[in-house]
Each structure stands twice: as C-alpha cells, then as structure tokens.
Amino acid sequence: MALMSLFTRRVDNTPPETTAPPREPEAPKAIMRFLTQGGAPVDLRPARFTTRFDYRGAPYAADKPYEIDGFNWHCTGCTSYGREGDTYNDPGYRSLEEARTKANAHAEKCRSVVLPNQASA
Ligand SMILES: [Zn+2]
C-alpha cells in the first residue's frame, strides 16, 4: 500500500503564476576568485560604498560622507568581507590592487569550506 501512494498522480489545481516574482538586485559579477585552504571561494567584486576618507589623510575626514566606486571581497566560507583602513574602516577598497592583496591574504589563511546549503556562485 505504501508503494501505491508513491505512484499516485497528483493534480495541481493552482493557477499558473502570471507575474514574475520580485527579484533582488543582483550583485556585480566577481572579477577575481581565490580559494581558501578549505576550498571556499573568496570573490572580489566591484562595489560602491560610502566613505569619509579625506585625501589629506588621517586624522582629517571629509565634511560629509560620500559614495565612491571601488572593490570588495567576500569569503563564501566564513562570511568575512574586506574593510579598508583602521581610521575610516570603509566597507570597500578604493584600489583594486589593495583589494586583491587582502583577498588573497584572507584566502591563504582561511580554512573554511563551503557548506552544502551555501553552494552557489
Ligand atoms: Zn574566510
């Protein structure tokens, strides 16, 4: 009897969906990828973020926070992400070279793996 229920045809009476579900804005594509010691990808992407960085350097800060285009990395294993500088602690890097160096340094030390329920690119 249990087998019969496995092969019972089910009728789906729900009407077809007429509108597409709302979509989250997609993150920019990764432009570089590093692997942790455990094989989790560390993705480096373009990022727009708000900063108070002033080109005169610390301890000066811009009068108002402003947005700039830069880069950031995110470890899909341990969920860490990059922050630039001790003073402004920006959630991104102005320089691709610095973001790349920091992403690679994180991947070199991090031993995390990707959990099966997080495996996506
Ligand atoms: Zn990590």
PDB file of C-alpha atoms and ligand atoms in Angstrom:
ATOM      1  CA  MET A   1       0.000   0.000   0.000  1.00  0.00           C
ATOM      2  CA  ALA A   2       2.844   2.373   0.738  1.00  0.00           C
ATOM      3  CA  LEU A   3       4.131   1.819  -2.778  1.00  0.00           C
ATOM      4  CA  MET A   4       0.767   2.785  -4.304  1.00  0.00           C
ATOM      5  CA  SER A   5       0.927   6.184  -2.654  1.00  0.00           C
ATOM      6  CA  LEU A   6       4.344   6.754  -4.211  1.00  0.00           C
ATOM      7  CA  PHE A   7       2.907   6.439  -7.697  1.00  0.00           C
ATOM      8  CA  THR A   8      -0.354   8.258  -7.179  1.00  0.00           C
ATOM      9  CA  ARG A   9      -0.692  11.103  -9.646  1.00  0.00           C
ATOM     10  CA  ARG A  10      -1.232  14.441  -8.000  1.00  0.00           C
ATOM     11  CA  VAL A  11      -3.335  17.099  -9.642  1.00  0.00           C
ATOM     12  CA  ASP A  12      -2.107  20.639  -9.240  1.00  0.00           C
ATOM     13  CA  ASN A  13      -5.114  22.956  -9.255  1.00  0.00           C
ATOM     14  CA  THR A  14      -3.204  26.132  -8.532  1.00  0.00           C
ATOM     15  CA  PRO A  15      -3.484  28.683 -11.353  1.00  0.00           C
ATOM     16  CA  PRO A  16      -0.296  29.427 -13.260  1.00  0.00           C
ATOM     17  CA  GLU A  17       1.598  32.391 -11.942  1.00  0.00           C
ATOM     18  CA  THR A  18       1.015  35.376 -14.200  1.00  0.00           C
ATOM     19  CA  THR A  19       3.623  37.760 -12.841  1.00  0.00           C
ATOM     20  CA  ALA A  20       7.268  37.091 -12.169  1.00  0.00           C
ATOM     21  CA  PRO A  21       8.248  37.201  -8.503  1.00  0.00           C
ATOM     22  CA  PRO A  22      10.166  40.302  -7.416  1.00  0.00           C
ATOM     23  CA  ARG A  23      13.891  39.896  -7.863  1.00  0.00           C
ATOM     24  CA  GLU A  24      16.678  41.024  -5.601  1.00  0.00           C
ATOM     25  CA  PRO A  25      19.141  43.341  -7.313  1.00  0.00           C
ATOM     26  CA  GLU A  26      21.998  41.171  -8.480  1.00  0.00           C
ATOM     27  CA  ALA A  27      25.448  41.634  -7.020  1.00  0.00           C
ATOM     28  CA  PRO A  28      28.079  42.645  -9.564  1.00  0.00           C
ATOM     29  CA  LYS A  29      29.923  39.697 -11.057  1.00  0.00           C
ATOM     30  CA  ALA A  30      33.130  38.574  -9.431  1.00  0.00           C
ATOM     31  CA  ILE A  31      36.170  39.829 -11.296  1.00  0.00           C
ATOM     32  CA  MET A  32      38.611  37.603  -9.362  1.00  0.00           C
ATOM     33  CA  ARG A  33      38.257  34.494  -7.243  1.00  0.00           C
ATOM     34  CA  PHE A  34      40.645  32.995  -4.707  1.00  0.00           C
ATOM     35  CA  LEU A  35      40.230  29.714  -2.838  1.00  0.00           C
ATOM     36  CA  THR A  36      40.630  29.253   0.916  1.00  0.00           C
ATOM     37  CA  GLN A  37      42.659  26.383   2.322  1.00  0.00           C
ATOM     38  CA  GLY A  38      39.337  24.528   2.623  1.00  0.00           C
ATOM     39  CA  GLY A  39      38.291  25.337  -0.952  1.00  0.00           C
ATOM     40  CA  ALA A  40      35.722  28.082  -0.275  1.00  0.00           C
ATOM     41  CA  PRO A  41      35.721  30.838  -2.924  1.00  0.00           C
ATOM     42  CA  VAL A  42      36.750  34.347  -1.916  1.00  0.00           C
ATOM     43  CA  ASP A  43      35.138  36.577  -4.547  1.00  0.00           C
ATOM     44  CA  LEU A  44      36.385  40.042  -5.410  1.00  0.00           C
ATOM     45  CA  ARG A  45      33.748  42.326  -6.919  1.00  0.00           C
ATOM     46  CA  PRO A  46      33.302  45.961  -7.885  1.00  0.00           C
ATOM     47  CA  ALA A  47      31.496  47.744  -5.047  1.00  0.00           C
ATOM     48  CA  ARG A  48      30.044  51.170  -4.448  1.00  0.00           C
ATOM     49  CA  PHE A  49      30.319  52.325  -0.854  1.00  0.00           C
ATOM     50  CA  THR A  50      30.125  55.361   1.421  1.00  0.00           C
ATOM     51  CA  THR A  51      33.297  56.778   2.911  1.00  0.00           C
ATOM     52  CA  ARG A  52      34.547  59.735   4.946  1.00  0.00           C
ATOM     53  CA  PHE A  53      38.056  59.333   3.519  1.00  0.00           C
ATOM     54  CA  ASP A  54      39.848  62.617   3.000  1.00  0.00           C
ATOM     55  CA  TYR A  55      42.841  62.727   0.674  1.00  0.00           C
ATOM     56  CA  ARG A  56      44.736  64.786   3.265  1.00  0.00           C
ATOM     57  CA  GLY A  57      44.839  61.547   5.254  1.00  0.00           C
ATOM     58  CA  ALA A  58      44.080  60.788   8.906  1.00  0.00           C
ATOM     59  CA  PRO A  59      43.029  62.404  11.186  1.00  0.00           C
ATOM     60  CA  TYR A  60      41.205  64.508   8.564  1.00  0.00           C
ATOM     61  CA  ALA A  61      37.807  63.332   7.407  1.00  0.00           C
ATOM     62  CA  ALA A  62      35.540  64.614   4.655  1.00  0.00           C
ATOM     63  CA  ASP A  63      32.859  67.033   5.819  1.00  0.00           C
ATOM     64  CA  LYS A  64      30.128  64.734   4.571  1.00  0.00           C
ATOM     65  CA  PRO A  65      30.215  61.011   3.798  1.00  0.00           C
ATOM     66  CA  TYR A  66      30.183  60.430   0.039  1.00  0.00           C
ATOM     67  CA  GLU A  67      29.845  57.451  -2.300  1.00  0.00           C
ATOM     68  CA  ILE A  68      32.661  56.126  -4.436  1.00  0.00           C
ATOM     69  CA  ASP A  69      33.236  53.184  -6.753  1.00  0.00           C
ATOM     70  CA  GLY A  70      35.728  50.642  -5.521  1.00  0.00           C
ATOM     71  CA  PHE A  71      36.122  46.954  -4.816  1.00  0.00           C
ATOM     72  CA  ASN A  72      35.446  44.468  -2.085  1.00  0.00           C
ATOM     73  CA  TRP A  73      35.989  40.813  -1.364  1.00  0.00           C
ATOM     74  CA  HIS A  74      33.709  38.353   0.394  1.00  0.00           C
ATOM     75  CA  CYS A  75      34.616  34.903   1.701  1.00  0.00           C
ATOM     76  CA  THR A  76      31.781  32.480   0.988  1.00  0.00           C
ATOM     77  CA  GLY A  77      33.136  30.084   3.619  1.00  0.00           C
ATOM     78  CA  CYS A  78      33.487  32.159   6.788  1.00  0.00           C
ATOM     79  CA  THR A  79      31.364  35.122   5.504  1.00  0.00           C
ATOM     80  CA  SER A  80      34.142  37.662   6.200  1.00  0.00           C
ATOM     81  CA  TYR A  81      34.477  40.643   3.942  1.00  0.00           C
ATOM     82  CA  GLY A  82      37.107  43.273   3.430  1.00  0.00           C
ATOM     83  CA  ARG A  83      37.333  46.620   5.183  1.00  0.00           C
ATOM     84  CA  GLU A  84      39.935  49.205   4.330  1.00  0.00           C
ATOM     85  CA  GLY A  85      41.971  51.105   6.855  1.00  0.00           C
ATOM     86  CA  ASP A  86      41.962  51.468  10.613  1.00  0.00           C
ATOM     87  CA  THR A  87      40.786  55.070  10.661  1.00  0.00           C
ATOM     88  CA  TYR A  88      37.831  55.141   8.285  1.00  0.00           C
ATOM     89  CA  ASN A  89      37.137  51.394   8.294  1.00  0.00           C
ATOM     90  CA  ASP A  90      35.474  51.645   4.891  1.00  0.00           C
ATOM     91  CA  PRO A  91      33.364  48.728   3.683  1.00  0.00           C
ATOM     92  CA  GLY A  92      35.421  48.556   0.500  1.00  0.00           C
ATOM     93  CA  TYR A  93      38.732  49.426  -1.145  1.00  0.00           C
ATOM     94  CA  ARG A  94      39.492  52.302  -3.481  1.00  0.00           C
ATOM     95  CA  SER A  95      42.345  50.363  -5.063  1.00  0.00           C
ATOM     96  CA  LEU A  96      41.909  47.094  -6.951  1.00  0.00           C
ATOM     97  CA  GLU A  97      45.489  46.152  -6.118  1.00  0.00           C
ATOM     98  CA  GLU A  98      44.893  46.510  -2.373  1.00  0.00           C
ATOM     99  CA  ALA A  99      41.585  44.614  -2.537  1.00  0.00           C
ATOM    100  CA  ARG A 100      43.308  41.813  -4.463  1.00  0.00           C
ATOM    101  CA  THR A 101      46.192  41.629  -1.986  1.00  0.00           C
ATOM    102  CA  LYS A 102      43.832  41.495   1.018  1.00  0.00           C
ATOM    103  CA  ALA A 103      41.507  38.927  -0.611  1.00  0.00           C
ATOM    104  CA  ASN A 104      44.456  36.708  -1.448  1.00  0.00           C
ATOM    105  CA  ALA A 105      45.860  37.087   2.097  1.00  0.00           C
ATOM    106  CA  HIS A 106      42.498  36.079   3.570  1.00  0.00           C
ATOM    107  CA  ALA A 107      42.239  33.041   1.289  1.00  0.00           C
ATOM    108  CA  GLU A 108      45.760  31.987   2.247  1.00  0.00           C
ATOM    109  CA  LYS A 109      44.917  31.911   5.977  1.00  0.00           C
ATOM    110  CA  CYS A 110      41.221  30.925   5.989  1.00  0.00           C
ATOM    111  CA  ARG A 111      40.485  27.226   6.404  1.00  0.00           C
ATOM    112  CA  SER A 112      36.718  27.392   5.871  1.00  0.00           C
ATOM    113  CA  VAL A 113      34.798  25.210   3.456  1.00  0.00           C
ATOM    114  CA  VAL A 114      31.507  25.918   1.708  1.00  0.00           C
ATOM    115  CA  LEU A 115      28.586  24.245   3.459  1.00  0.00           C
ATOM    116  CA  PRO A 116      26.370  22.173   1.125  1.00  0.00           C
ATOM    117  CA  ASN A 117      23.387  24.514   1.614  1.00  0.00           C
ATOM    118  CA  GLN A 118      25.514  27.543   0.669  1.00  0.00           C
ATOM    119  CA  ALA A 119      26.984  26.120  -2.527  1.00  0.00           C
ATOM    120  CA  SER A 120      26.164  28.691  -5.191  1.00  0.00           C
ATOM    121  CA  ALA A 121      28.157  31.148  -7.195  1.00  0.00           C
TER     122      ALA A 121
HETATM  123 ZN    ZN B   1      37.196  33.046   5.136  1.00  0.00          ZN
END
